[in-house]
Each structure stands twice: as structure tokens, then as C-alpha cells.
Short mmCIF file of C-alpha atoms in Angstrom, two decimals:
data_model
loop_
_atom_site.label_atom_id
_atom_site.label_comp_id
_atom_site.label_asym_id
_atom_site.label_seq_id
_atom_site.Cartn_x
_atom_site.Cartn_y
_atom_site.Cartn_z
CA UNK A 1 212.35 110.83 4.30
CA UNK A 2 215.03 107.86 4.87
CA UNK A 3 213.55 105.13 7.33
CA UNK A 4 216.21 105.04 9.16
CA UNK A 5 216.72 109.11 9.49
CA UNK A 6 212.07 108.91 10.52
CA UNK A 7 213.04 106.29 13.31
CA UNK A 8 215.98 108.21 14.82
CA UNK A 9 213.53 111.23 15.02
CA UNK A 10 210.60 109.05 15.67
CA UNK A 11 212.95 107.71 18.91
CA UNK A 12 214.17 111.20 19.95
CA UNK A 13 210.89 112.32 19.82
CA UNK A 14 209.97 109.33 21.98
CA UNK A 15 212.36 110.06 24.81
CA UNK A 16 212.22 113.62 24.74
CA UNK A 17 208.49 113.39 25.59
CA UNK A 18 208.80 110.10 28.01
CA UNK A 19 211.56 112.22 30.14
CA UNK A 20 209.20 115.31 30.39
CA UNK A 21 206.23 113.28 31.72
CA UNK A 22 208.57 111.49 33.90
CA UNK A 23 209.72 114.48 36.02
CA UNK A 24 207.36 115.34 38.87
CA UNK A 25 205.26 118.33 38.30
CA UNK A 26 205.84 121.05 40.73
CA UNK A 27 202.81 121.17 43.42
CA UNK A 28 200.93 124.24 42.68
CA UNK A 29 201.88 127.02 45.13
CA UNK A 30 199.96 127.15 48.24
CA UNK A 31 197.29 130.24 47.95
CA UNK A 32 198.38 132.22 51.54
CA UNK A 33 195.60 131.95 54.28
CA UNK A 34 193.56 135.08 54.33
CA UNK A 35 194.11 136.64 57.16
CA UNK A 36 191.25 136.14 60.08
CA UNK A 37 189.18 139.23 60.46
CA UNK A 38 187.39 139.74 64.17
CA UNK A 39 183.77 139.49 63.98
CA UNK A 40 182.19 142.67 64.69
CA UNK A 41 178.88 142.40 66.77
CA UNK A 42 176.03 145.49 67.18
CA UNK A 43 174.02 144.30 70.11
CA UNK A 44 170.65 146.13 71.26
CA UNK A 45 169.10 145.77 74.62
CA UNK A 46 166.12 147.99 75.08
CA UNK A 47 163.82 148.50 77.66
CA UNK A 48 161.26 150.67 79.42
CA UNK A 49 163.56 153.17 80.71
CA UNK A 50 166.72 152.99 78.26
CA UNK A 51 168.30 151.72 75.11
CA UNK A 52 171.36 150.26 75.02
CA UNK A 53 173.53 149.71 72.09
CA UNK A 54 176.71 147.36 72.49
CA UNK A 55 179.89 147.25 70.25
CA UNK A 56 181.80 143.54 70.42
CA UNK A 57 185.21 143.42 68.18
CA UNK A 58 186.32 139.46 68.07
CA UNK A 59 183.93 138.79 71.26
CA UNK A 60 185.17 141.51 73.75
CA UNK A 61 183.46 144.87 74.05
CA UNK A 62 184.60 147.91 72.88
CA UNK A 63 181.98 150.50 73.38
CA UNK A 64 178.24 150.33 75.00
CA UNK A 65 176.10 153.43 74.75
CA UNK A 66 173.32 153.81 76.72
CA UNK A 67 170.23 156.20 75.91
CA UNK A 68 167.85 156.76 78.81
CA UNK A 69 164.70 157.05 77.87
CA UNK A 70 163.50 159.41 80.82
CA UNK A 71 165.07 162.97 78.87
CA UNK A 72 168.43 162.72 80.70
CA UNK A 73 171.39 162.81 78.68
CA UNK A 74 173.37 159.75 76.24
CA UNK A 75 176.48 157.95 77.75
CA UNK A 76 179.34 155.75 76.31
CA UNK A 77 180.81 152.78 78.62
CA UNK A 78 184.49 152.19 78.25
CA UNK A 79 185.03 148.85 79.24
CA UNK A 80 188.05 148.45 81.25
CA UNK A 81 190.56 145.57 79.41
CA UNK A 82 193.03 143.90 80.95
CA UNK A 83 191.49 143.87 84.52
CA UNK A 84 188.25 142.05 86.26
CA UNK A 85 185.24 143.60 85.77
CA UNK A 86 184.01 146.15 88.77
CA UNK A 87 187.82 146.60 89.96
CA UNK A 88 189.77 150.06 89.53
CA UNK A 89 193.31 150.05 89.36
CA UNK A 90 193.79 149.60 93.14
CA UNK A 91 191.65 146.69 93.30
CA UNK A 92 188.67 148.14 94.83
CA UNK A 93 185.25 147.91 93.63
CA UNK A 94 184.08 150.69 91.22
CA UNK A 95 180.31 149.41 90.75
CA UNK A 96 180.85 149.18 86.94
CA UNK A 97 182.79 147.60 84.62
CA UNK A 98 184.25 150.41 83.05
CA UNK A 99 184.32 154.14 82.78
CA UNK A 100 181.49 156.40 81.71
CA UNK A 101 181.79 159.27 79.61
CA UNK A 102 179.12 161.76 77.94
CA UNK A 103 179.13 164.08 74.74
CA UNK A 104 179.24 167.66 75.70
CA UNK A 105 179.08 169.08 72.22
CA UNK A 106 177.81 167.46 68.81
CA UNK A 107 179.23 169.01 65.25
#
């Protein structure tokens, strides 16, 4: 090969390679957050004369089932949202903080 044709290519070569490590390199694309999931919570109180079984979603609870111990029948607690605790809708005192419900019949 000429000299002077392997220096011209030599050169091009040069500057085609200085230009492409002289233009910023794109920042690699931000992963998306995953998005936040509550944290679920099974709490058990038990005691002499029941069992109770609590259901927190993200720190507020959802569900509390209580299972006296004595015979008598299983309950679920349906907490009241969006209200104080121990108030019905007309303000007055209900005793509990939500509204109790039992199973009739189990499939």
C-alpha cells in the first residue's frame, strides 16, 4: 500500500474513532420503581376465653375474627374506615369499633 494512501486511512480511521468516543454516551434508562406493595400483617391474640386473629393491609385493619373458646359461635369484626373508632354514623357511641358479623352456613 502507498504511504501516503496508509496515512490518509490511518487519519480517517483516527477521527472516525476520536469523534465516536467524543460524543456523550446516552445514560442508561432509568429501571421504573417497582411499585410499593402494602405489608400484609396476621396478628394472634389468644387468651383464656378466646382467640383472636387480626388481618392489617398497609397498617390498617381489615378483618379480626374472634373464636370464643367457651362453645359459642366464631365472629368477624368489620372495622369501620373513614370514621373514629366507637362512633356510628350519627356520631353516637356504638361500644365497638366496627360491625360484627357471624357465618351461618359453611360449604
Amino acid at each position: 500500500m502507498h504511504p501516503i494512501l496508509r496515512t490518509s486511512t490511518l487519519a480517517a480511521l483516527w477521527l472516525a474513532l476520536s469523534a465516536t468516543a467524543q460524543t456523550p454516551a446516552s445514560p442508561p434508562e432509568a429501571a421504573a420503581p417497582l411499585p410499593l406493595t402494602p405489608r400484609v400483617e396476621r396478628i394472634t391474640h389468644e387468651d383464656a376465653l378466646s382467640r383472636i386473629d387480626e388481618l392489617r393491609v398497609g397498617g390498617q385493619t381489615q378483618r379480626i375474627d374472634v373464636q370464643p373458646k367457651n362453645g359459642a359461635p366464631a365472629y368477624q369484626i368489620q372495622p369501620e374506615h373513614g370514621q373514629p373508632a366507637g362512633l356510628d354514623g350519627a356520631t353516637q357511641p356504638t361500644g365497638n369499633a366496627g360491625r360484627s358479623s357471624w357465618r351461618i352456613l359453611s360449604f
